[in-house]
PDB file of C-alpha atoms and ligand atoms in Angstrom:
ATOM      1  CA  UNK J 127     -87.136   9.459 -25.603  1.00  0.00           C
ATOM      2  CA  UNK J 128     -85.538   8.633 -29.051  1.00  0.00           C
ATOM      3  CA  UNK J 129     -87.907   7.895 -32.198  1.00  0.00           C
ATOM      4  CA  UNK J 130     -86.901   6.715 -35.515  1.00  0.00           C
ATOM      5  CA  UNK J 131     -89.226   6.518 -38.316  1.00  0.00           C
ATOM      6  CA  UNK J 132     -87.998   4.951 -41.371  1.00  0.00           C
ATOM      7  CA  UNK J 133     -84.421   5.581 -40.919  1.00  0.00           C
ATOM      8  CA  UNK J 134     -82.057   4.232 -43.914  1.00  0.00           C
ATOM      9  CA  UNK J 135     -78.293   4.084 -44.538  1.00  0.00           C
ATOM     10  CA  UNK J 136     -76.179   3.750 -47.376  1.00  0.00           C
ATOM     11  CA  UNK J 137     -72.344   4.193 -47.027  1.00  0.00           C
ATOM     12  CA  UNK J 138     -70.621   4.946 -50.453  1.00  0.00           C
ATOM     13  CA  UNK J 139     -66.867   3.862 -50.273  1.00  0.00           C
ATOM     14  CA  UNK J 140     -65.361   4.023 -53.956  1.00  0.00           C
ATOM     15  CA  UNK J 141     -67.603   2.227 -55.956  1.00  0.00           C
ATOM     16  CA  UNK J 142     -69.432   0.211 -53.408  1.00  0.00           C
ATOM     17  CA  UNK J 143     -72.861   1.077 -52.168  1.00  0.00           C
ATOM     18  CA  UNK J 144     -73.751  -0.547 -49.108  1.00  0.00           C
ATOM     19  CA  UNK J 145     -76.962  -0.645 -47.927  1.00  0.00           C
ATOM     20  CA  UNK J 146     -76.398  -0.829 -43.938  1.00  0.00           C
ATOM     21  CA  UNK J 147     -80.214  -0.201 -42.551  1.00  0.00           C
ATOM     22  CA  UNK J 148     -83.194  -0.111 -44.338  1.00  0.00           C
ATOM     23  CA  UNK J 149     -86.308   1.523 -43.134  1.00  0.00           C
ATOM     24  CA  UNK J 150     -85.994   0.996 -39.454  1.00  0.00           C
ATOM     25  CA  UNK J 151     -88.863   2.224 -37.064  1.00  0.00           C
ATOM     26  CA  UNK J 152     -87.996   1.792 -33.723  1.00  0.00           C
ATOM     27  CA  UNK J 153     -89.394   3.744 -30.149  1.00  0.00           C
ATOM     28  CA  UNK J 154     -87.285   3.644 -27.125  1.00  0.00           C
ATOM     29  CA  UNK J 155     -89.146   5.215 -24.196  1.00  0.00           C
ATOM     30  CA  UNK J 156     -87.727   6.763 -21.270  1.00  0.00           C
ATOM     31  CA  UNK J 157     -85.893   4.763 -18.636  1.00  0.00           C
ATOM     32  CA  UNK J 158     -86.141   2.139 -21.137  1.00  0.00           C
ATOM     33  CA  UNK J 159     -83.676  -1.139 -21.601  1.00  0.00           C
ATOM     34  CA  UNK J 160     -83.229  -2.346 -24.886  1.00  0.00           C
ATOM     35  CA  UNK J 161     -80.685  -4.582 -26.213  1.00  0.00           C
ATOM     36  CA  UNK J 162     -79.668  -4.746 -30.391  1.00  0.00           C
ATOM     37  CA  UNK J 163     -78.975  -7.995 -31.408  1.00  0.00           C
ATOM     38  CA  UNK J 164     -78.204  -9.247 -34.725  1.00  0.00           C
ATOM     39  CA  UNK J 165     -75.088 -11.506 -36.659  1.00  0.00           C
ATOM     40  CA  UNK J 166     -71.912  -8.962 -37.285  1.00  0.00           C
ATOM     41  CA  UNK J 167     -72.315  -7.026 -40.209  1.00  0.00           C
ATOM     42  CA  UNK J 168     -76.295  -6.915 -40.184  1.00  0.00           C
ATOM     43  CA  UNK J 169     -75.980  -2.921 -39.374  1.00  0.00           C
ATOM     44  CA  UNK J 170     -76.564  -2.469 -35.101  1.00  0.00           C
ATOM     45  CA  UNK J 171     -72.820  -0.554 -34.883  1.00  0.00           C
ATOM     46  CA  UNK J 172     -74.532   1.869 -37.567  1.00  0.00           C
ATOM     47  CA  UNK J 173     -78.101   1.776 -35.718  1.00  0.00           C
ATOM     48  CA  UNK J 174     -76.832   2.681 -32.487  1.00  0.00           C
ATOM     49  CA  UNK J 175     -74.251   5.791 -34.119  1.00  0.00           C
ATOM     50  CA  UNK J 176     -77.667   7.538 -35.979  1.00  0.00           C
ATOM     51  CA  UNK J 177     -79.182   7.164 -32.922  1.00  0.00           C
ATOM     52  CA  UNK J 178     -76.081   8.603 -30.833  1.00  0.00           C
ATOM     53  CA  UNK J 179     -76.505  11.573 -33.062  1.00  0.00           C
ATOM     54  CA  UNK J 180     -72.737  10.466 -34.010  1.00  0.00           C
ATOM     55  CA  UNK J 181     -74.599   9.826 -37.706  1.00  0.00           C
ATOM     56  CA  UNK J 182     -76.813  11.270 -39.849  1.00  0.00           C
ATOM     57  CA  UNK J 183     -79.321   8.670 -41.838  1.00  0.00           C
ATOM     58  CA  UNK J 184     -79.610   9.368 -45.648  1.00  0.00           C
ATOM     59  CA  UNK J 185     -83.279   9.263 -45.336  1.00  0.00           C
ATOM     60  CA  UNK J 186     -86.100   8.813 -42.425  1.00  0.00           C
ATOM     61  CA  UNK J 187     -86.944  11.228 -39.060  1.00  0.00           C
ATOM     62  CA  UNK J 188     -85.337  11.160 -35.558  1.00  0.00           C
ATOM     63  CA  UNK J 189     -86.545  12.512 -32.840  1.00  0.00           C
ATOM     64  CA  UNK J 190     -84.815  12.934 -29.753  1.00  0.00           C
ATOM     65  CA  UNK J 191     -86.784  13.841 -26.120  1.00  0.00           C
ATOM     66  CA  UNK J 192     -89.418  14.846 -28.543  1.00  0.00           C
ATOM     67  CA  UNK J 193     -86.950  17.402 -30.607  1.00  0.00           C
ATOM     68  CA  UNK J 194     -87.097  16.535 -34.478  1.00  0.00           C
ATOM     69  CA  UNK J 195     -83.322  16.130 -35.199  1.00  0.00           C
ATOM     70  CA  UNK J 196     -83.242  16.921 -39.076  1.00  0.00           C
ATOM     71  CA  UNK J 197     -84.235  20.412 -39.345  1.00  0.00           C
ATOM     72  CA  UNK J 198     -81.175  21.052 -37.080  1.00  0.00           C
ATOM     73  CA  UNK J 199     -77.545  22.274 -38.256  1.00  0.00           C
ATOM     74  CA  UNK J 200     -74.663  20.543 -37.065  1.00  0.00           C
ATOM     75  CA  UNK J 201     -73.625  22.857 -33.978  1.00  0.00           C
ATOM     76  CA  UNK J 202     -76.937  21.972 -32.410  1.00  0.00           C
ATOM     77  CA  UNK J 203     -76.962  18.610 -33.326  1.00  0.00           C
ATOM     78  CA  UNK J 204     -73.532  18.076 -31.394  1.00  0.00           C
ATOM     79  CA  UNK J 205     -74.953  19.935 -28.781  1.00  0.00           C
ATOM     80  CA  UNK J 206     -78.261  17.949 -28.213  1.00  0.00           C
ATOM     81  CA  UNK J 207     -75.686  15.330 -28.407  1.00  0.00           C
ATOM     82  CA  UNK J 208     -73.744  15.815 -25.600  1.00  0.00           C
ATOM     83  CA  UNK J 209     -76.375  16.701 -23.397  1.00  0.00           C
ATOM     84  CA  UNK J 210     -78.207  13.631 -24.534  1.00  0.00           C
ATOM     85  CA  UNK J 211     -75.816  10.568 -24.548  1.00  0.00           C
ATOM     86  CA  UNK J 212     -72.990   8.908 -23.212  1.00  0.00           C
ATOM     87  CA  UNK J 213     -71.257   6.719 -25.338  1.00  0.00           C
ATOM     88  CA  UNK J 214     -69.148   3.424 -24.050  1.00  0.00           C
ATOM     89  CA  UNK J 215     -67.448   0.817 -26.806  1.00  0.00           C
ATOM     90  CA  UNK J 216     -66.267  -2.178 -26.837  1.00  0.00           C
ATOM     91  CA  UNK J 217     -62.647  -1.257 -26.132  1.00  0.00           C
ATOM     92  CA  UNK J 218     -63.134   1.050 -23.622  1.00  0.00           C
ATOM     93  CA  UNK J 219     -61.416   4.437 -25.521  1.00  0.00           C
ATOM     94  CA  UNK J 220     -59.351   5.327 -22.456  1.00  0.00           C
ATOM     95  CA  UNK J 221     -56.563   7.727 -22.928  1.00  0.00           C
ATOM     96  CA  UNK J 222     -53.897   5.954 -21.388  1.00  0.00           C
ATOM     97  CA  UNK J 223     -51.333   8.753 -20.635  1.00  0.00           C
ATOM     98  CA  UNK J 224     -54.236  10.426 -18.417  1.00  0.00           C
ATOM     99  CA  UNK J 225     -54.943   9.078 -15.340  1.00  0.00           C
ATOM    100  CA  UNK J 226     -58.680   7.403 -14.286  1.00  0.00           C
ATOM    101  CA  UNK J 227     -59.585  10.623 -12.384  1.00  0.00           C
ATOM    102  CA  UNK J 228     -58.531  13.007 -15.910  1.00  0.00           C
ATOM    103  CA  UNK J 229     -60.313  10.733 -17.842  1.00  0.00           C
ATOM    104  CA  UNK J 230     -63.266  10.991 -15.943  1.00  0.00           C
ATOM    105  CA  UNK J 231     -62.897  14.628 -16.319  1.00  0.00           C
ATOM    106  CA  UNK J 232     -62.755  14.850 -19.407  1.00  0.00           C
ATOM    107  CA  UNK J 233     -66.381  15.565 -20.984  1.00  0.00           C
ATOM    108  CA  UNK J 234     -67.052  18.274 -18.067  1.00  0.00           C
ATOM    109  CA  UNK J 235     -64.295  20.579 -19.952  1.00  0.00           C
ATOM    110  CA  UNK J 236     -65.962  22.422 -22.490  1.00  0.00           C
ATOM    111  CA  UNK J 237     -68.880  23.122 -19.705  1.00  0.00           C
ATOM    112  CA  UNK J 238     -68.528  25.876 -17.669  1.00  0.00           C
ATOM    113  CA  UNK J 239     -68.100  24.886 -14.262  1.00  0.00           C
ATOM    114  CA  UNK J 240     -64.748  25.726 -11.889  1.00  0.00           C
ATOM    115  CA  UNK J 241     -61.977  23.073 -11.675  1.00  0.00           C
ATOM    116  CA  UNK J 242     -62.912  21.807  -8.142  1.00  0.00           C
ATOM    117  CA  UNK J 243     -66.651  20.551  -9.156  1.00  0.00           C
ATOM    118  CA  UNK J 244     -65.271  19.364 -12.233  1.00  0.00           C
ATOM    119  CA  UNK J 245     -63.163  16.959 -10.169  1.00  0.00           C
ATOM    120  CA  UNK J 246     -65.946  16.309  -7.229  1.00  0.00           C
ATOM    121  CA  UNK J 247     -68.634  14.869  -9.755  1.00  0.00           C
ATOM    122  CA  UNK J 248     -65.836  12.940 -11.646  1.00  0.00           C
ATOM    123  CA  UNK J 249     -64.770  11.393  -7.890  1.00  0.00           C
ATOM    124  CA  UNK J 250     -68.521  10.756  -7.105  1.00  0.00           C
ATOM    125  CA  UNK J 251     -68.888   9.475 -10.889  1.00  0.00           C
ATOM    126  CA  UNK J 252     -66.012   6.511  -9.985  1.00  0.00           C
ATOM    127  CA  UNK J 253     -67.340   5.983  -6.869  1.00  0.00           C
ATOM    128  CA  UNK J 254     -71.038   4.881  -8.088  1.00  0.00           C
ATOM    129  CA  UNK J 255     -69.236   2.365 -10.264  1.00  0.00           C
ATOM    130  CA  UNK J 256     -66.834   0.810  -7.447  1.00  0.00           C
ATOM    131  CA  UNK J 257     -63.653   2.437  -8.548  1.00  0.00           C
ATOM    132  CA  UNK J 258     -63.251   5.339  -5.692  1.00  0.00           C
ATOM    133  CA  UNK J 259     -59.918   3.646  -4.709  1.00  0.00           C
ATOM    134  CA  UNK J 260     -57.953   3.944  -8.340  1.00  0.00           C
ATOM    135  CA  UNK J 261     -58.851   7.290  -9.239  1.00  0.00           C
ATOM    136  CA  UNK J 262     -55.018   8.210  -9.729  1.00  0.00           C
ATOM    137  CA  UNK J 263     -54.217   5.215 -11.339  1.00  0.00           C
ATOM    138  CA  UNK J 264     -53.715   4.891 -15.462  1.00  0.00           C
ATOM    139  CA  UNK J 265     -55.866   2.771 -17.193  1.00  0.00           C
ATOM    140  CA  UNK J 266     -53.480   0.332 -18.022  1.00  0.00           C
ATOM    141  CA  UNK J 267     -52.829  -0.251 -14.351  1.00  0.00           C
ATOM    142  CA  UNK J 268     -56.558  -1.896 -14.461  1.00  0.00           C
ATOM    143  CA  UNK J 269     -58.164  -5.260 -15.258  1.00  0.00           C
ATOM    144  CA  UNK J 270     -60.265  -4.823 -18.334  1.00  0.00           C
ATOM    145  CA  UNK J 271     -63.618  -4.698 -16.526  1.00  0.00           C
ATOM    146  CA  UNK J 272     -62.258  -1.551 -14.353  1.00  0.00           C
ATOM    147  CA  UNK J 273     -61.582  -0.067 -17.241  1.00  0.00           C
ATOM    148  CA  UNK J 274     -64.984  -0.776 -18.548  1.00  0.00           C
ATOM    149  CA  UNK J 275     -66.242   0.642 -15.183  1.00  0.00           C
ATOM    150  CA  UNK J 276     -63.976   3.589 -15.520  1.00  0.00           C
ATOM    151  CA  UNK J 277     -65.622   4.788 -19.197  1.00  0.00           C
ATOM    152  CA  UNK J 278     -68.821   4.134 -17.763  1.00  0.00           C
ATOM    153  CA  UNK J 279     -68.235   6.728 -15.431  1.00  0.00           C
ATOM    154  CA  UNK J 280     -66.719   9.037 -18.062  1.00  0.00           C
ATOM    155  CA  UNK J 281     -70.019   8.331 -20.424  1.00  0.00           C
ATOM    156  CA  UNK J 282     -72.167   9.516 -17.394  1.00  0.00           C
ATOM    157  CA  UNK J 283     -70.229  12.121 -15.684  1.00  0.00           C
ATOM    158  CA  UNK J 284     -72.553  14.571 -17.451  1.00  0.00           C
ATOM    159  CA  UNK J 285     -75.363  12.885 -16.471  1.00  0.00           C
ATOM    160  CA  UNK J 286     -77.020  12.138 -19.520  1.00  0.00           C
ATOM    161  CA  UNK J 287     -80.539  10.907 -20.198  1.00  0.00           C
ATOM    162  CA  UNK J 288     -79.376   7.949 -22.314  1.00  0.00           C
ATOM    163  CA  UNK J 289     -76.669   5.309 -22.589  1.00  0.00           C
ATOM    164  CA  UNK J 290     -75.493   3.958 -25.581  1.00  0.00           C
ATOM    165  CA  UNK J 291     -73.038   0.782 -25.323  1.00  0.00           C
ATOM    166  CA  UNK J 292     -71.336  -0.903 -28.009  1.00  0.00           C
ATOM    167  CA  UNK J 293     -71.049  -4.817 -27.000  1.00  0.00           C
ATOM    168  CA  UNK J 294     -69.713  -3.267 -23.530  1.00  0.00           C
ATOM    169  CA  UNK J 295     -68.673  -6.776 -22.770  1.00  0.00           C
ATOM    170  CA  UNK J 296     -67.004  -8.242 -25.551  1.00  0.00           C
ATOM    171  CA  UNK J 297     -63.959  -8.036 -24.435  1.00  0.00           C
ATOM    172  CA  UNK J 298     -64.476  -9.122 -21.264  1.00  0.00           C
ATOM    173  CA  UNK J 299     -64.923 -12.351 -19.348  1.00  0.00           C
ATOM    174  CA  UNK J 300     -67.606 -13.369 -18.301  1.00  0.00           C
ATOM    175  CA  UNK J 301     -67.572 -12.500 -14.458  1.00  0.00           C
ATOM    176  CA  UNK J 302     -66.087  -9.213 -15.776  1.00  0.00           C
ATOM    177  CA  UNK J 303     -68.838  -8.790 -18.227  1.00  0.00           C
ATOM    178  CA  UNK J 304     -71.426  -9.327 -15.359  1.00  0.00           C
ATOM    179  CA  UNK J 305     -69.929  -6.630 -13.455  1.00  0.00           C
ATOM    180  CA  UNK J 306     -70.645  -4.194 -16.246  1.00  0.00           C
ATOM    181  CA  UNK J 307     -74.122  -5.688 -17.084  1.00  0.00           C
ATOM    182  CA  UNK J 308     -74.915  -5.020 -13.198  1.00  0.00           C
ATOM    183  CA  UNK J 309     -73.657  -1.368 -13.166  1.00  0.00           C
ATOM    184  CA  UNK J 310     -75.627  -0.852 -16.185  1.00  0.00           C
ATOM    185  CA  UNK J 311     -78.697  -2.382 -14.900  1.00  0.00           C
ATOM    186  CA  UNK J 312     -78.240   0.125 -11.594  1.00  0.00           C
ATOM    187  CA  UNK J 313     -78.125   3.249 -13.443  1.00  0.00           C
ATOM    188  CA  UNK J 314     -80.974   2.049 -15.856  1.00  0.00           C
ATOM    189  CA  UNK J 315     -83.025   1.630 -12.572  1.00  0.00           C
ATOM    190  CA  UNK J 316     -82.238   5.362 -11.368  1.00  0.00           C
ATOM    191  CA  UNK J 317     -83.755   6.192 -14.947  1.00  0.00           C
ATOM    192  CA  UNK J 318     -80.833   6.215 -17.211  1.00  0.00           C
ATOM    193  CA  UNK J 319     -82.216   5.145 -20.624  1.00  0.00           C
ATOM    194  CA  UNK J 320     -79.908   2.212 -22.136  1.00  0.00           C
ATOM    195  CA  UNK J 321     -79.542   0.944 -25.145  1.00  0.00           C
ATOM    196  CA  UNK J 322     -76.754  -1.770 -26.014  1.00  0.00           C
ATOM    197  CA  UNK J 323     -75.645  -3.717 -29.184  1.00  0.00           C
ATOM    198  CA  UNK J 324     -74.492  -7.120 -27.354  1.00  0.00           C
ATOM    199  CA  UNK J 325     -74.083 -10.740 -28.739  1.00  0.00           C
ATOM    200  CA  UNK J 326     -74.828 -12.180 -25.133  1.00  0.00           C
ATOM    201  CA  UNK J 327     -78.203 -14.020 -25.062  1.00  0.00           C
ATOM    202  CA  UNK J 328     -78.055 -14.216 -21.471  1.00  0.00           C
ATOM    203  CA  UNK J 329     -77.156 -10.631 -20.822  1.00  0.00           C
ATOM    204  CA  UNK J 330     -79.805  -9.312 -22.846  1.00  0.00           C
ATOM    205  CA  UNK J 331     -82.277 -11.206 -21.494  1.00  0.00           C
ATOM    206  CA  UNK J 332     -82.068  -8.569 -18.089  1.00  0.00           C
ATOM    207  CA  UNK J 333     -82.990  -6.067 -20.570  1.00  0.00           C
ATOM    208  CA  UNK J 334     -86.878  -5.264 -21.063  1.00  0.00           C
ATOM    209  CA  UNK J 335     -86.503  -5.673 -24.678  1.00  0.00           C
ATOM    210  CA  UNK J 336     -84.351  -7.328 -27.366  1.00  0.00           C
ATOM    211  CA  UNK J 337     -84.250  -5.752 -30.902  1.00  0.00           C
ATOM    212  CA  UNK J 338     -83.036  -7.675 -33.203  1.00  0.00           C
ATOM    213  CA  UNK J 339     -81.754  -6.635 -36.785  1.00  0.00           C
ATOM    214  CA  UNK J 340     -81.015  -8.767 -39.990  1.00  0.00           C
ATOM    215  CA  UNK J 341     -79.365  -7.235 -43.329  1.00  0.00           C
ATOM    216  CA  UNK J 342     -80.217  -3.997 -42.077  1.00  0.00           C
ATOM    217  CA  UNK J 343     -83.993  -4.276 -41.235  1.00  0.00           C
ATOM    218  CA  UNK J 344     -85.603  -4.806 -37.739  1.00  0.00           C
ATOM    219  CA  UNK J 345     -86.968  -8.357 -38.119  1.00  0.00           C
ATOM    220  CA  UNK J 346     -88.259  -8.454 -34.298  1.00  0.00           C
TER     221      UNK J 346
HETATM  222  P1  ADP W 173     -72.535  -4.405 -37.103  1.00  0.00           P
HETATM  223  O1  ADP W 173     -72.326  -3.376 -36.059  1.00  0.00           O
HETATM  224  O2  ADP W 173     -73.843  -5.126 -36.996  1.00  0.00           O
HETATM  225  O3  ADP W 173     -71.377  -5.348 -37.221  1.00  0.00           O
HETATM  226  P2  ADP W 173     -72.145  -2.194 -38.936  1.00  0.00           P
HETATM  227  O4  ADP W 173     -73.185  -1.207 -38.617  1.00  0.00           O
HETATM  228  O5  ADP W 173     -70.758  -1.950 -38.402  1.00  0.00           O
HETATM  229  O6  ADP W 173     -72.661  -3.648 -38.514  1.00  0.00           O
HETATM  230  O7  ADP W 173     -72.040  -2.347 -40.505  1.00  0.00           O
HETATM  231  C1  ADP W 173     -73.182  -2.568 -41.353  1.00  0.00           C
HETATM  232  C2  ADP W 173     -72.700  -2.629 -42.793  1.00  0.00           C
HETATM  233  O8  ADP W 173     -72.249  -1.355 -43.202  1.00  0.00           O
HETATM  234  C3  ADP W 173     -71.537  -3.584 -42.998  1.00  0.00           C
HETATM  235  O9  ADP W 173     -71.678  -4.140 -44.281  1.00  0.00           O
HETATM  236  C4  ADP W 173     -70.333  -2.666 -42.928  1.00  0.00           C
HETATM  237  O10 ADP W 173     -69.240  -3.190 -43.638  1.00  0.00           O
HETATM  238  C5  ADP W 173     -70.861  -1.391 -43.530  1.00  0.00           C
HETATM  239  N1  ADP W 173     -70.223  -0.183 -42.964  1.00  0.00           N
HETATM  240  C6  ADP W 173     -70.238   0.203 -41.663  1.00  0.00           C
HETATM  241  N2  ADP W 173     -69.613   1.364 -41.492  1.00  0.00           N
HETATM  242  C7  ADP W 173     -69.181   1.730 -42.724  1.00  0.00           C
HETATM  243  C8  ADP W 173     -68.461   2.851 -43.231  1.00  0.00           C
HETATM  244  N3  ADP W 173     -68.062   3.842 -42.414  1.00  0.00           N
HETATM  245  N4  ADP W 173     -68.205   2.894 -44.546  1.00  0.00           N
HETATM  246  C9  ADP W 173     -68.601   1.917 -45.373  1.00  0.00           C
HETATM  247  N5  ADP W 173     -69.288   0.830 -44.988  1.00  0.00           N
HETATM  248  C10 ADP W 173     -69.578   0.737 -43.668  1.00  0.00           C
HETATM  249  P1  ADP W 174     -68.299  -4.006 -34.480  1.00  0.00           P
HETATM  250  O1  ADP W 174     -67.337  -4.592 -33.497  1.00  0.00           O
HETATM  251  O2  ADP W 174     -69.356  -3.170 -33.886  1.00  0.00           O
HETATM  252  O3  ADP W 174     -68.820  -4.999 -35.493  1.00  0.00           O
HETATM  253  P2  ADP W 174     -66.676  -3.092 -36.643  1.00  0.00           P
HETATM  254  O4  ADP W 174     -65.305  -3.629 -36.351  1.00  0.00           O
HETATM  255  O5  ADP W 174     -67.563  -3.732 -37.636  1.00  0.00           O
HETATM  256  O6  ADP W 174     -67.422  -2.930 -35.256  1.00  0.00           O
HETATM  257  O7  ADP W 174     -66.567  -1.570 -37.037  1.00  0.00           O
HETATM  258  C1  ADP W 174     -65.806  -0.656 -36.289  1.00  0.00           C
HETATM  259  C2  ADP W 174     -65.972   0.723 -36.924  1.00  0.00           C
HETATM  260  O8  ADP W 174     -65.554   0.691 -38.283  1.00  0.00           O
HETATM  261  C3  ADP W 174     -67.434   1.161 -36.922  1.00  0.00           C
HETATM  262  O9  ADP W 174     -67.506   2.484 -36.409  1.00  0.00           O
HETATM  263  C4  ADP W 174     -67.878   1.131 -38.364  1.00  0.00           C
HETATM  264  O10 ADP W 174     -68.666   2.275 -38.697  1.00  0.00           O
HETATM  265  C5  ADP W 174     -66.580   1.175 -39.145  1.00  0.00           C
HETATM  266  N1  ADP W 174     -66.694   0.264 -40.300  1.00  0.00           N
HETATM  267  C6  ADP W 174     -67.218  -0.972 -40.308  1.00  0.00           C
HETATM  268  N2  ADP W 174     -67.196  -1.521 -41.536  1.00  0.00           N
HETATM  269  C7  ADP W 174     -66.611  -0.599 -42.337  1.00  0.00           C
HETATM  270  C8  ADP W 174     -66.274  -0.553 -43.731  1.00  0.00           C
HETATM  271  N3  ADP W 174     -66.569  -1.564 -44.571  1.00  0.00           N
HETATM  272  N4  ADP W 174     -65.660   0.544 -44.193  1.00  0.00           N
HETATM  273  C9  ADP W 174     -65.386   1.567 -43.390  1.00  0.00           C
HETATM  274  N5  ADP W 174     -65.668   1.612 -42.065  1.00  0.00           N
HETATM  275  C10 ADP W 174     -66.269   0.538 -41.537  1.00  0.00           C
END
């Protein structure tokens, strides 16, 4: 599903260099779980936005469902993209002036598809992750693992082939962060690919692997 082949990063900020990942190889496979692990700092944030698509490495191959990313311009690249990935953070990135349901909605707008089925897959989207009952709430009306729940269901609304979580549960306690580990287990088992940066030892040990990067290599 998503290969990298000696992928490296340097960001250039004034007149620092920093060297962020260095010659990473890495193979997720369809329907695949893999956790990133690693101390803060070591590069996974970085890892997980060049493999997103949201980045471009300065040097090493990516290949996406078997497409090689780098011979294409930006408009496709955005386009593979959002047909590939969903994205969920850390701190959830709800708009809170919309309400659950709009947010939900929100990625389906640029596709072409009438109002009404926009709004029936983002209903059936919240009701896969428990949340059928607070669609026309506002985010801030919502304990921080519905809101987690609630951007899962935004990230696959459009039913992308992969999932890409940044430490999906660090802001969240720990039954909270359970909840969200489960959900993400469920869709990983209807084939969703997943791959999550997470600092939980315990969480990522319910994924089938655990990457785990150092100074901005893969060390195992
Ligand atoms: P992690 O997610 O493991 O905490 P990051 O990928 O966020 O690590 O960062 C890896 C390194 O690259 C760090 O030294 C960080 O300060 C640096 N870095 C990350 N993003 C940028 C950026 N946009 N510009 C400059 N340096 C960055
Ligand atoms: P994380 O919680 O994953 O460690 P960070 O707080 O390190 O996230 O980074 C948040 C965002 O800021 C990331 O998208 C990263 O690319 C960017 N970033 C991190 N370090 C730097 C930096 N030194 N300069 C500019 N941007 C940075």
């Amino acid at each position: 599903m998503i290969k990298l082949e000696k992928v490296s990063k340097t960001y250039f900020t004034d007149k620092v260099q920093t060297l962020a990942l260095k010659d990473i190889d890495l193979h997720v496979q369809k329907s695949e779980f893999v956790c990133i692990m690693g101390p803060s700092g070591c590069g996974k944030s970085t890892l997980l936005n060049i493999i997103g698509l949201l980045d471009r490495p300065g040097a090493g191959e990516i290949h996406v469902g078997g497409k090689a990313v780098q011979s294409y311009k930006d408009k496709h690249v955005a386009r593979l993209r959002n047909d590939t990935f969903g994205f969920i953070f850390q701190s959830f990135h709800l708009i809170n002036d919309l309400r659950v349901i709009d947010n939900v909605e929100l990625p389906l707008l640029y596709r072409s598809m009438s109002g009404s089925e926009r709004r029936e897959r983002a209903r059936a989207a919240l009701e896969k992750v428990g949340l059928g009952a607070r669609m026309e709430h506002y985010p801030n009306q919502l304990s921080g693992g519905q809101q987690q729940r609630v951007a899962i269901a935004r990230a696959m609304v459009g039913q992308p082939d992969v999932l890409l979580a940044d430490e999906p549960t660090g802001n969240l306690d720990s039954k909270m962060g359970a909840e969200v580990m489960d959900i993400l287990l469920k869709l990983n088992e209807e084939g969703t690919t997943v791959v999550m940066v997470t600092h939980d030892e315990k969480e990522a040990s319910r994924a089938h692997r655990i990457v785990r990067v150092f100074d901005g290599q893969l060390v195992a």
